[in-house]
Short mmCIF file of C-alpha atoms in Angstrom, two decimals:
data_model
loop_
_atom_site.label_atom_id
_atom_site.label_comp_id
_atom_site.label_asym_id
_atom_site.label_seq_id
_atom_site.Cartn_x
_atom_site.Cartn_y
_atom_site.Cartn_z
CA MET A 802 -47.76 -43.62 -30.68
CA VAL A 803 -47.42 -39.88 -28.67
CA SER A 804 -44.81 -38.67 -27.39
CA THR A 805 -43.19 -35.43 -26.10
CA ASP A 806 -39.25 -35.43 -25.01
CA GLU A 807 -39.49 -37.30 -22.16
CA LEU A 808 -42.23 -38.94 -22.40
CA SER A 809 -44.31 -41.08 -26.10
CA VAL A 810 -47.36 -43.46 -25.22
CA GLU A 811 -48.02 -46.51 -27.15
CA VAL A 812 -51.50 -47.98 -26.98
CA SER A 813 -52.84 -51.52 -28.52
CA VAL A 814 -56.68 -51.42 -28.79
CA ILE A 815 -57.05 -55.22 -26.92
CA ASP A 816 -60.83 -55.31 -28.34
CA PRO A 817 -63.26 -52.87 -27.80
CA GLN A 818 -63.44 -52.31 -24.68
CA VAL A 819 -59.96 -52.82 -23.49
CA ALA A 820 -56.53 -50.32 -24.15
CA LEU A 821 -53.17 -51.44 -23.63
CA VAL A 822 -50.79 -48.60 -22.80
CA VAL A 823 -47.83 -48.84 -22.75
CA VAL A 824 -46.50 -44.97 -21.42
CA GLN A 825 -41.88 -44.33 -21.58
CA GLY A 826 -40.46 -41.82 -19.46
CA ASP A 827 -40.61 -40.21 -16.55
CA LEU A 828 -44.66 -38.63 -15.62
CA ASP A 829 -45.06 -35.44 -14.13
CA ALA A 830 -46.08 -31.75 -14.23
CA GLU A 831 -44.68 -31.08 -17.82
CA THR A 832 -45.94 -34.46 -19.25
CA GLY A 833 -49.00 -35.47 -17.05
CA THR A 834 -51.49 -33.29 -19.18
CA MET A 835 -50.36 -35.07 -22.35
CA LEU A 836 -50.77 -38.77 -21.18
CA HIS A 837 -54.09 -37.67 -19.25
CA HIS A 838 -55.67 -36.67 -22.71
CA GLN A 839 -53.76 -40.38 -24.26
CA LEU A 840 -56.37 -41.92 -21.86
CA ALA A 841 -59.62 -39.50 -22.20
CA ASN A 842 -58.79 -40.37 -26.15
CA GLN A 843 -59.30 -44.30 -24.94
CA LEU A 844 -62.64 -43.44 -22.64
CA VAL A 845 -64.24 -41.51 -25.47
CA HIS A 846 -63.67 -44.58 -27.99
CA GLY A 847 -65.11 -46.41 -25.40
CA ARG A 848 -62.30 -48.14 -24.58
CA GLN A 849 -63.72 -47.94 -20.72
CA HIS A 850 -60.97 -51.20 -19.61
CA LEU A 851 -57.39 -49.48 -19.11
CA VAL A 852 -54.09 -51.32 -18.42
CA LEU A 853 -51.02 -49.10 -18.42
CA ASP A 854 -47.75 -50.46 -18.72
CA LEU A 855 -45.63 -48.64 -16.46
CA ARG A 856 -41.85 -50.89 -16.74
CA ALA A 857 -40.43 -48.02 -18.57
CA VAL A 858 -41.16 -45.41 -16.43
CA PRO A 859 -38.58 -44.32 -14.33
CA PHE A 860 -39.39 -40.93 -12.53
CA MET A 861 -43.79 -40.18 -11.14
CA ASP A 862 -44.24 -36.87 -9.05
CA SER A 863 -47.33 -35.75 -7.40
CA SER A 864 -48.75 -34.43 -10.49
CA GLY A 865 -48.17 -38.12 -12.38
CA LEU A 866 -50.01 -39.29 -9.62
CA ASN A 867 -53.08 -37.10 -9.98
CA VAL A 868 -53.35 -38.15 -13.39
CA LEU A 869 -53.90 -41.68 -12.33
CA ILE A 870 -56.17 -40.61 -9.91
CA ARG A 871 -57.79 -38.97 -12.52
CA ALA A 872 -57.49 -41.59 -14.64
CA CYS A 873 -59.11 -44.76 -12.12
CA ASN A 874 -62.77 -42.04 -11.63
CA ASP A 875 -62.63 -41.38 -15.04
CA THR A 876 -63.37 -45.91 -15.60
CA LYS A 877 -65.25 -45.95 -12.78
CA ARG A 878 -67.46 -43.30 -13.91
CA VAL A 879 -68.22 -45.60 -17.11
CA ASP A 880 -67.97 -48.60 -15.13
CA GLY A 881 -64.58 -49.41 -16.59
CA SER A 882 -61.61 -50.43 -14.67
CA LEU A 883 -57.95 -49.30 -14.85
CA ARG A 884 -54.97 -51.76 -14.04
CA LEU A 885 -51.55 -50.88 -13.47
CA ALA A 886 -48.68 -52.99 -14.67
CA ALA A 887 -45.70 -54.31 -14.46
CA VAL A 888 -44.31 -51.13 -12.44
CA SER A 889 -40.39 -50.10 -11.88
CA PRO A 890 -39.57 -50.28 -7.96
CA VAL A 891 -39.42 -46.43 -7.62
CA VAL A 892 -43.05 -45.89 -8.69
CA LEU A 893 -44.26 -49.17 -6.72
CA ARG A 894 -42.63 -47.72 -3.42
CA LEU A 895 -45.13 -44.06 -4.35
CA LEU A 896 -47.94 -45.67 -4.54
CA ASP A 897 -47.39 -48.00 -1.66
CA LEU A 898 -46.67 -44.60 -0.06
CA THR A 899 -50.29 -42.73 -1.19
CA GLY A 900 -51.68 -46.31 -0.59
CA LEU A 901 -52.43 -45.65 -4.19
CA SER A 902 -51.67 -49.64 -4.54
CA VAL A 903 -54.40 -50.33 -2.69
CA SER A 904 -57.61 -49.23 -4.48
CA MET A 905 -55.64 -48.63 -8.00
CA PRO A 906 -54.44 -53.04 -8.99
CA VAL A 907 -50.94 -53.62 -9.57
CA HIS A 908 -49.95 -56.66 -11.60
CA ALA A 909 -46.64 -57.67 -12.45
CA SER A 910 -47.00 -57.62 -16.36
CA PRO A 911 -49.37 -56.37 -18.86
CA GLU A 912 -50.28 -60.42 -19.53
CA GLU A 913 -51.48 -60.84 -15.73
CA ALA A 914 -53.09 -56.95 -15.96
CA LEU A 915 -54.96 -58.42 -18.87
CA PHE A 916 -56.19 -62.00 -18.31
CA ALA A 917 -57.21 -60.93 -14.50
CA LEU A 918 -59.40 -58.12 -16.25
CA ALA A 919 -61.06 -61.16 -18.36
CA ALA A 920 -61.13 -63.05 -15.24
CA ALA A 921 -63.45 -60.53 -13.83
CA SER A 922 -65.07 -59.70 -16.57
CA LEU A 923 -66.59 -63.29 -16.83
CA PRO A 924 -70.37 -63.56 -15.65
CA ARG A 925 -70.46 -65.20 -12.12
CA GLY A 926 -70.04 -68.87 -12.28
CA ALA A 927 -69.17 -69.51 -15.62
CA GLU A 928 -64.88 -68.88 -13.72
CA GLY A 929 -65.20 -73.57 -13.04
CA GLY A 930 -67.05 -73.68 -16.81
CA SER A 931 -64.78 -73.59 -18.68
CA GLU A 932 -61.96 -75.51 -16.46
CA ALA A 933 -64.88 -78.16 -16.61
CA GLY A 934 -65.29 -78.96 -20.70
CA PRO A 935 -61.66 -80.36 -20.89
CA GLU A 936 -61.94 -82.84 -17.74
CA ALA A 937 -65.38 -83.92 -19.36
CA GLY A 938 -63.47 -85.42 -22.56
CA PRO A 939 -63.29 -85.28 -26.66
CA ASP A 940 -66.46 -84.97 -28.05
CA PRO A 941 -67.28 -88.39 -30.03
CA VAL A 942 -67.24 -88.39 -33.55
CA GLY A 943 -69.40 -89.86 -35.90
#
């Protein structure tokens, strides 16, 4: 975990390509650079899909929005994605007012974001295949 007086960032590596980033504190001009460096570091280490848990971010200004926009663009450059999760009402209002909630997926929880990411990365046609297995019944034994 990396933190300053105003912001802390905790990264959990879900798999070699996915990181969950929990952000706590105000995201503004003073703290945005630190978050940007943390996100860029994840991309350098091959984690092209980032899920940001923003439930503990009570305030975000234009500098914070800029960090999100840059991270979204950076992940797209490496065929990845940025997903936002558990966004506080104040931050969600800002994302809605600026139109960013349309271009960045916003999920109710980190778990929902990770599930959506896993579903999006399935090969075409594989979505139905995993559900058909249990309906076919158990494998014969012996």
